[in-house]
mmCIF file of C-alpha atoms in Angstrom:
data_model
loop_
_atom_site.group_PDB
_atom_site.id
_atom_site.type_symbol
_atom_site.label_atom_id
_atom_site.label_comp_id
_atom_site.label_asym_id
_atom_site.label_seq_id
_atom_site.Cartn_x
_atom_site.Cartn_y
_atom_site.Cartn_z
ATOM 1 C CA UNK A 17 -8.132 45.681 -9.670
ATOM 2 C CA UNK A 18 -5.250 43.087 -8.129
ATOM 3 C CA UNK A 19 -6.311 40.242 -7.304
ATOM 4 C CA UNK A 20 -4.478 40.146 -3.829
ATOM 5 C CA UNK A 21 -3.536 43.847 -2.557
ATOM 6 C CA UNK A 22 -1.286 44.261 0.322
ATOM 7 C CA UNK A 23 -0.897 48.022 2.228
ATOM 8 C CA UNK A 24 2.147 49.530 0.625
ATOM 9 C CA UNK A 25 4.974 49.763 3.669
ATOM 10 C CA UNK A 26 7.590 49.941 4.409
ATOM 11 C CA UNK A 27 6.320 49.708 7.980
ATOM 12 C CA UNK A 28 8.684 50.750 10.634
ATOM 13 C CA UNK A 29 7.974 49.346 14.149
ATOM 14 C CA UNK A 30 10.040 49.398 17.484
ATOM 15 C CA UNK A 31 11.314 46.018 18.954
ATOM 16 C CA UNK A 32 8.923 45.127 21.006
ATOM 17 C CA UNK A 33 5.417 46.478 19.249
ATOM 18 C CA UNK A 34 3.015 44.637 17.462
ATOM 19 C CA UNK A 35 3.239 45.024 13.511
ATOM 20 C CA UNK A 36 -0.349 44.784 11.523
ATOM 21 C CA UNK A 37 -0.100 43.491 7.894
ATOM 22 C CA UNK A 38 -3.226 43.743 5.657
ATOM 23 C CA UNK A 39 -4.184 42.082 2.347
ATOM 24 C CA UNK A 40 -7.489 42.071 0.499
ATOM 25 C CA UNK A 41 -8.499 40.049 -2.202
ATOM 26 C CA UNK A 42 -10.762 40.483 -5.026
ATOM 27 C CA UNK A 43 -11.976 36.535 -5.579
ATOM 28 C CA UNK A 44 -14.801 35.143 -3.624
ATOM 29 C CA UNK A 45 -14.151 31.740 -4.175
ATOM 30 C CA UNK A 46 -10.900 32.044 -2.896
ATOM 31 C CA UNK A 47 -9.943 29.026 -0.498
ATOM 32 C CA UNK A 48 -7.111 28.915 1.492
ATOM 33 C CA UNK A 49 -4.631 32.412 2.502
ATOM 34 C CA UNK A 50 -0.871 32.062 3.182
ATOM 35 C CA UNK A 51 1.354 33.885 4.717
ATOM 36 C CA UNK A 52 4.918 33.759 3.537
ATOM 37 C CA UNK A 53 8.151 35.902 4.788
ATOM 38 C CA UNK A 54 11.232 36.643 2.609
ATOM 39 C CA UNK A 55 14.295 38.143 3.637
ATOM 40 C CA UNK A 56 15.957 40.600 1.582
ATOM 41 C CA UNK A 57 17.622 37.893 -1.348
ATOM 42 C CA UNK A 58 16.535 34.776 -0.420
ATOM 43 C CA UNK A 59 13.449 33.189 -1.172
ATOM 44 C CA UNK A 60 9.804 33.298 0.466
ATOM 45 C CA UNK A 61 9.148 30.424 3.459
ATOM 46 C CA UNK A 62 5.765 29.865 4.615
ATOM 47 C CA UNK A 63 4.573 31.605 7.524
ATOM 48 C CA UNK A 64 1.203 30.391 8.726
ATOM 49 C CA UNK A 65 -2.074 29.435 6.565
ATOM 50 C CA UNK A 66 -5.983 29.943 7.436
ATOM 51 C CA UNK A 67 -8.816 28.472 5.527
ATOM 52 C CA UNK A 68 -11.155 29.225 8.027
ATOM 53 C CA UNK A 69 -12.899 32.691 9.761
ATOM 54 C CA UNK A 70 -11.346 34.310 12.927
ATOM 55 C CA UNK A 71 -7.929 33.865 14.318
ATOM 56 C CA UNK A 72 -5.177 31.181 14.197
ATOM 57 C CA UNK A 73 -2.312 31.968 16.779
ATOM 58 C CA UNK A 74 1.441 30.084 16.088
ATOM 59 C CA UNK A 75 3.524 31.507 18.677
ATOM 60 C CA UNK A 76 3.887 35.476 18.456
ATOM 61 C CA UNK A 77 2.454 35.136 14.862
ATOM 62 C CA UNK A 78 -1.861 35.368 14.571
ATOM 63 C CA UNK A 79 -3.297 35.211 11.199
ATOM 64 C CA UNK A 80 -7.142 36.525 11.140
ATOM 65 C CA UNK A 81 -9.713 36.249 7.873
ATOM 66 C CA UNK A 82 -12.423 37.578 7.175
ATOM 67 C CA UNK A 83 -14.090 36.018 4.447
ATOM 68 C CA UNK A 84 -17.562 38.246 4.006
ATOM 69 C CA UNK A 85 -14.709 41.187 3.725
ATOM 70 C CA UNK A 86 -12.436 39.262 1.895
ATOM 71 C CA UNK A 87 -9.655 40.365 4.108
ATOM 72 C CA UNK A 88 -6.640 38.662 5.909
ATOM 73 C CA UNK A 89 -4.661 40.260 8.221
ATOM 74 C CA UNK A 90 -1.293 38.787 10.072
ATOM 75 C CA UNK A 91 -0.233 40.573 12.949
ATOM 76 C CA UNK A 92 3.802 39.923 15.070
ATOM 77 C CA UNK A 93 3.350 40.489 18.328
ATOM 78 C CA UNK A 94 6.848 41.118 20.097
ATOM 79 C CA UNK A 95 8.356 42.241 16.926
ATOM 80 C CA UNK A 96 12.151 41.258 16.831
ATOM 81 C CA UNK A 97 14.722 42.601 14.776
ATOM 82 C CA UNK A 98 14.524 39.372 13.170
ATOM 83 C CA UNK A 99 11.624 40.118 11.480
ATOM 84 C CA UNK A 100 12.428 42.586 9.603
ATOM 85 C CA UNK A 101 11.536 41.456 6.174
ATOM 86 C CA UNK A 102 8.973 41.665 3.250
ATOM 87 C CA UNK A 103 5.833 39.425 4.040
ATOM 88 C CA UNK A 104 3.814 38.487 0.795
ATOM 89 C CA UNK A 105 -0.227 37.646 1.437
ATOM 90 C CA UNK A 106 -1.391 34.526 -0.847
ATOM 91 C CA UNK A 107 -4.437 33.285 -1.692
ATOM 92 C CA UNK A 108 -5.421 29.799 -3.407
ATOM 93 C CA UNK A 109 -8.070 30.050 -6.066
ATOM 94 C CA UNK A 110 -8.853 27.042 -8.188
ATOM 95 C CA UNK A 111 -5.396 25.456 -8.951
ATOM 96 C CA UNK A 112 -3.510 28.699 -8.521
ATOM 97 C CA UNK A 113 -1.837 30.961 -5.923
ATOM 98 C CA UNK A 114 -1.838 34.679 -6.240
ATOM 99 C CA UNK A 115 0.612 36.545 -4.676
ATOM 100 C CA UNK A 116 0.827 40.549 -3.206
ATOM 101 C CA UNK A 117 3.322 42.604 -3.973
ATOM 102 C CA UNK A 118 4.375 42.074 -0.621
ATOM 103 C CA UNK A 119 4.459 44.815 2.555
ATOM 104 C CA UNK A 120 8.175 45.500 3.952
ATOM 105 C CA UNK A 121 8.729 45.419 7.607
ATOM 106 C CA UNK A 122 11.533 47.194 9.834
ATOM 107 C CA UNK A 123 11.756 46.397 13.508
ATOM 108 C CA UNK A 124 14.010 49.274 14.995
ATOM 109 C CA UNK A 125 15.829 48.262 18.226
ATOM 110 C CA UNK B 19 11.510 18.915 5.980
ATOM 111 C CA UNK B 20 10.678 19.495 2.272
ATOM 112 C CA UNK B 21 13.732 20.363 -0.402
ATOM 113 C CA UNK B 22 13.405 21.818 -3.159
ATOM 114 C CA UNK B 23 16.568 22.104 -4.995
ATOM 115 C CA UNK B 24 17.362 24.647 -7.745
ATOM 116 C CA UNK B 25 20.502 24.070 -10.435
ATOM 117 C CA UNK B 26 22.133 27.477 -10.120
ATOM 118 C CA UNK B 27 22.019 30.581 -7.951
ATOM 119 C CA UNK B 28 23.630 32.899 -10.497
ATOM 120 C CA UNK B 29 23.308 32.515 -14.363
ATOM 121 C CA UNK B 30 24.466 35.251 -17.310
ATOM 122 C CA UNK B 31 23.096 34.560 -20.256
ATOM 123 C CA UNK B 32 22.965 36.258 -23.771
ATOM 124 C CA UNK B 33 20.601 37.483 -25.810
ATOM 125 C CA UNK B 34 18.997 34.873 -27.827
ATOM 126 C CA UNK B 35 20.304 31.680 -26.397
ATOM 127 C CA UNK B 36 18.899 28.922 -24.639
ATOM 128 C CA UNK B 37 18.436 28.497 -21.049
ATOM 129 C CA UNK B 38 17.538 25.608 -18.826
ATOM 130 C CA UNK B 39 16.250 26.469 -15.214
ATOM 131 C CA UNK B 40 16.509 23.195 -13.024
ATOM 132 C CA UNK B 41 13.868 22.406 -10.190
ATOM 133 C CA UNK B 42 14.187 19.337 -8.039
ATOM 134 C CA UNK B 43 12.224 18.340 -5.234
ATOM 135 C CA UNK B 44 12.959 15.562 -2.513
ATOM 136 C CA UNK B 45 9.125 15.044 -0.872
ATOM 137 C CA UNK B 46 7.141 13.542 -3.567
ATOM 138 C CA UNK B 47 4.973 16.151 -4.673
ATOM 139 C CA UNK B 48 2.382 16.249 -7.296
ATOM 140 C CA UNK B 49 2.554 20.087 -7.571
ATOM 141 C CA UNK B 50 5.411 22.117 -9.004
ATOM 142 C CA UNK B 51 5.336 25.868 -10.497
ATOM 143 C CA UNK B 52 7.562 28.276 -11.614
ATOM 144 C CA UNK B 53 7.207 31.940 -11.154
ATOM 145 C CA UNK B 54 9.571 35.214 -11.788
ATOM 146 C CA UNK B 55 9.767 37.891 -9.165
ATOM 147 C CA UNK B 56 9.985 41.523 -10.070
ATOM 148 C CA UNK B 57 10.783 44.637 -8.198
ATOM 149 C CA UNK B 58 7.133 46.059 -7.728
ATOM 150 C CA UNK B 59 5.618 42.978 -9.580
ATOM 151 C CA UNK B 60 5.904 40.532 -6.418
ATOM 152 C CA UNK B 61 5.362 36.792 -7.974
ATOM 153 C CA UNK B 62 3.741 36.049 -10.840
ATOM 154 C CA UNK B 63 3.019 32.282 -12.104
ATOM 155 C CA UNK B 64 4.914 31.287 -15.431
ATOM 156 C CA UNK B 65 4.201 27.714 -15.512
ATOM 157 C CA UNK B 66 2.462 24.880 -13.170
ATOM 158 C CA UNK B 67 2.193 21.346 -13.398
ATOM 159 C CA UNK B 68 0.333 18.902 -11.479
ATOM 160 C CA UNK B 69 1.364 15.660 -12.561
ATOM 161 C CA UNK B 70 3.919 14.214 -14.535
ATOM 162 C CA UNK B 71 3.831 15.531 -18.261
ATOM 163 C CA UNK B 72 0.906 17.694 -17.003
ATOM 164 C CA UNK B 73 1.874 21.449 -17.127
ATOM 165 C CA UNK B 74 -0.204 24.088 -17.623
ATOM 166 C CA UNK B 75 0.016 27.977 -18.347
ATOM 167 C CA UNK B 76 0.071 30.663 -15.605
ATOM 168 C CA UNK B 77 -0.395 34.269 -15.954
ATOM 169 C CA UNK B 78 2.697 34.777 -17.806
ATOM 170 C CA UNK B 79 4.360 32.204 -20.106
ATOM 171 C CA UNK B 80 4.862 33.976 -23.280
ATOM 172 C CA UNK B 81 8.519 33.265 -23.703
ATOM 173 C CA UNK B 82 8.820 30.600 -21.823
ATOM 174 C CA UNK B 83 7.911 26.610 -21.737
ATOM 175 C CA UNK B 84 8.408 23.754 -19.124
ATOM 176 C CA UNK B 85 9.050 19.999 -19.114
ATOM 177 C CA UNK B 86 8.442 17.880 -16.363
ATOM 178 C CA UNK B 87 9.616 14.135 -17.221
ATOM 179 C CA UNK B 88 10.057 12.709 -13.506
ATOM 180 C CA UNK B 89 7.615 13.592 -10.562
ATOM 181 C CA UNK B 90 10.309 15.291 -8.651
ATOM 182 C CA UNK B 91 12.044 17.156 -11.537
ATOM 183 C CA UNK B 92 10.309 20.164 -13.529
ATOM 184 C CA UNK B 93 12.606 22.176 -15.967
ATOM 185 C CA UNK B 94 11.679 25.905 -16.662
ATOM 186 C CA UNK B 95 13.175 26.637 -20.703
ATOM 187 C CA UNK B 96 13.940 29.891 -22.229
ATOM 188 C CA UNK B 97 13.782 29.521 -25.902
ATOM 189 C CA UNK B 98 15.785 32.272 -26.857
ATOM 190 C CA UNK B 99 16.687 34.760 -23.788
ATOM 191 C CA UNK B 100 15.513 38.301 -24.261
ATOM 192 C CA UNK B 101 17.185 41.084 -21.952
ATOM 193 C CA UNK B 102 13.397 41.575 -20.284
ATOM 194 C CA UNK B 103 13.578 37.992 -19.258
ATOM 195 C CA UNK B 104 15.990 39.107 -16.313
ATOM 196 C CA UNK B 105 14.801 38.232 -13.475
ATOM 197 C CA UNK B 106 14.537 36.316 -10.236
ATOM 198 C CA UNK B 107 13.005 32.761 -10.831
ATOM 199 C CA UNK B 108 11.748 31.021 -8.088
ATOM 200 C CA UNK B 109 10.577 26.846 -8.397
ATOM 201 C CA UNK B 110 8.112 25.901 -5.799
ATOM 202 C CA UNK B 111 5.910 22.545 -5.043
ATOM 203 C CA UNK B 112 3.412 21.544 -2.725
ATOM 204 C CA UNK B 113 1.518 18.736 -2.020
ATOM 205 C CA UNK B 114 -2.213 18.092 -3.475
ATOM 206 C CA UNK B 115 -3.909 18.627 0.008
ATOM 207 C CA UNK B 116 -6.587 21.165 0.170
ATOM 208 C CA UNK B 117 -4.574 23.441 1.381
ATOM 209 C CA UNK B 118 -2.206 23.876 -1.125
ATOM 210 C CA UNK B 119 0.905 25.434 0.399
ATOM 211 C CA UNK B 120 3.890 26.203 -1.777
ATOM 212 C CA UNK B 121 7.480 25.205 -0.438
ATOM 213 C CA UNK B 122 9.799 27.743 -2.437
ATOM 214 C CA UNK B 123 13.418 26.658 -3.585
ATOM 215 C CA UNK B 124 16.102 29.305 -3.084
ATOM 216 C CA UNK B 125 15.476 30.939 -6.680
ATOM 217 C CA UNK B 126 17.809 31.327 -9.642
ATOM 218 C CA UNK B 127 18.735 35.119 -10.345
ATOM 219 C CA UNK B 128 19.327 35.129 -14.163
ATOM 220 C CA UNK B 129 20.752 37.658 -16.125
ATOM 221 C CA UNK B 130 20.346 38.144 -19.723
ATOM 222 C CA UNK B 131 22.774 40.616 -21.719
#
């Protein structure tokens, strides 16, 4: 099993809609969860982080964890065709991060 | 706003030589890594170190060793390139806060022939 899985994508959503990213993790101990975005040959910028349960809102972006279901979830409200992009879940264990494969978005106008 | 600086966009390399991957970063971190990113493969940690002349092994550094001399400088080396060390190579730091989030530099694409 991965340590962090992401769902597959791509994931095609209209301007406008809410896209829902998932990632699960396989650590218990992990610590802290990231959210990072990376366009299409550059490299990946930091989204948002969580450490704790429920929801933490930063403008149209709201990160949610679920630490008994070792899930985090990161949802774009009023997707924009600016966010079409490949968003990577992390999550800090001990000294480490551990990346997903990453989950491709499309926002179609 | 946090730099981090990387020596080359674009390197070709052949089989068997040496290579020297650059990583510089302006904020004082303690924290520095370097991973490779893979079609499929997403991230995966060669190297990290957390203080100078500190480094220690990620998931993946067969092939591959580090040197980190200054705080803000920590070089990723290449013994002798092999054609499956092609890659994207991405340098990141962060700061020793709980937390623990990684600023990313823009990554080196290196090509080995």
């Amino acid at each position: 099993q991965k340590e962090v899985e992401q769902n597959s994508g791509p994931l095609s959503v209209p301007e406008g809609a809410i896209a829902s990213l998932n990632c699960t993790y396989s650590d218990r101990g992990s610590q802290s969860f990231f959210w990072y975005r990376q366009y299409s040959g550059k490299s990946p910028e930091l989204i948002m982080f969580i450490y704790s349960n429920g929801d933490k809102e930063d403008g149209r972006f709201t990160a949610q964890l679920n630490k008994a279901s070792q899930y985090v979830s990161l949802l774009i409200r009023d997707s924009q065709p600016s966010d079409s992009a490949t968003y990577l879940c992390a999550v800090k264990t001990d000294y480490k991060l551990s990346f997903g494969a990453g989950t491709t978005v499309t926002v179609r106008a | 706003d946090v730099k981090v600086t990387q020596s080359s966009r674009y390197l070709v390399k052949r089989t068997g030589e040496k290579v020297f991957l650059e990583c510089v970063q302006d904020m004082d971190h303690e924290n520095m890594f370097w991973y490779r990113q893979d079609p499929g493969l997403g991230l995966r940690l060669i190297y990290f170190s957390y203080d100078v002349k500190m480094k220690e092994k990620g998931d993946i550094p067969e092939g591959y060793s580090v040197s980190r001399e200054k705080k803000e400088r920590f070089s990723l080396i290449l013994e002798s390139a092999s054609t499956n060390q092609t890659s994207m190579y991405l340098c990141a730091s962060s700061p020793p806060r709980v937390g623990y989030e990684q600023y990313f530099g823009p990554g080196t694409r290196l090509t080995v022939t």
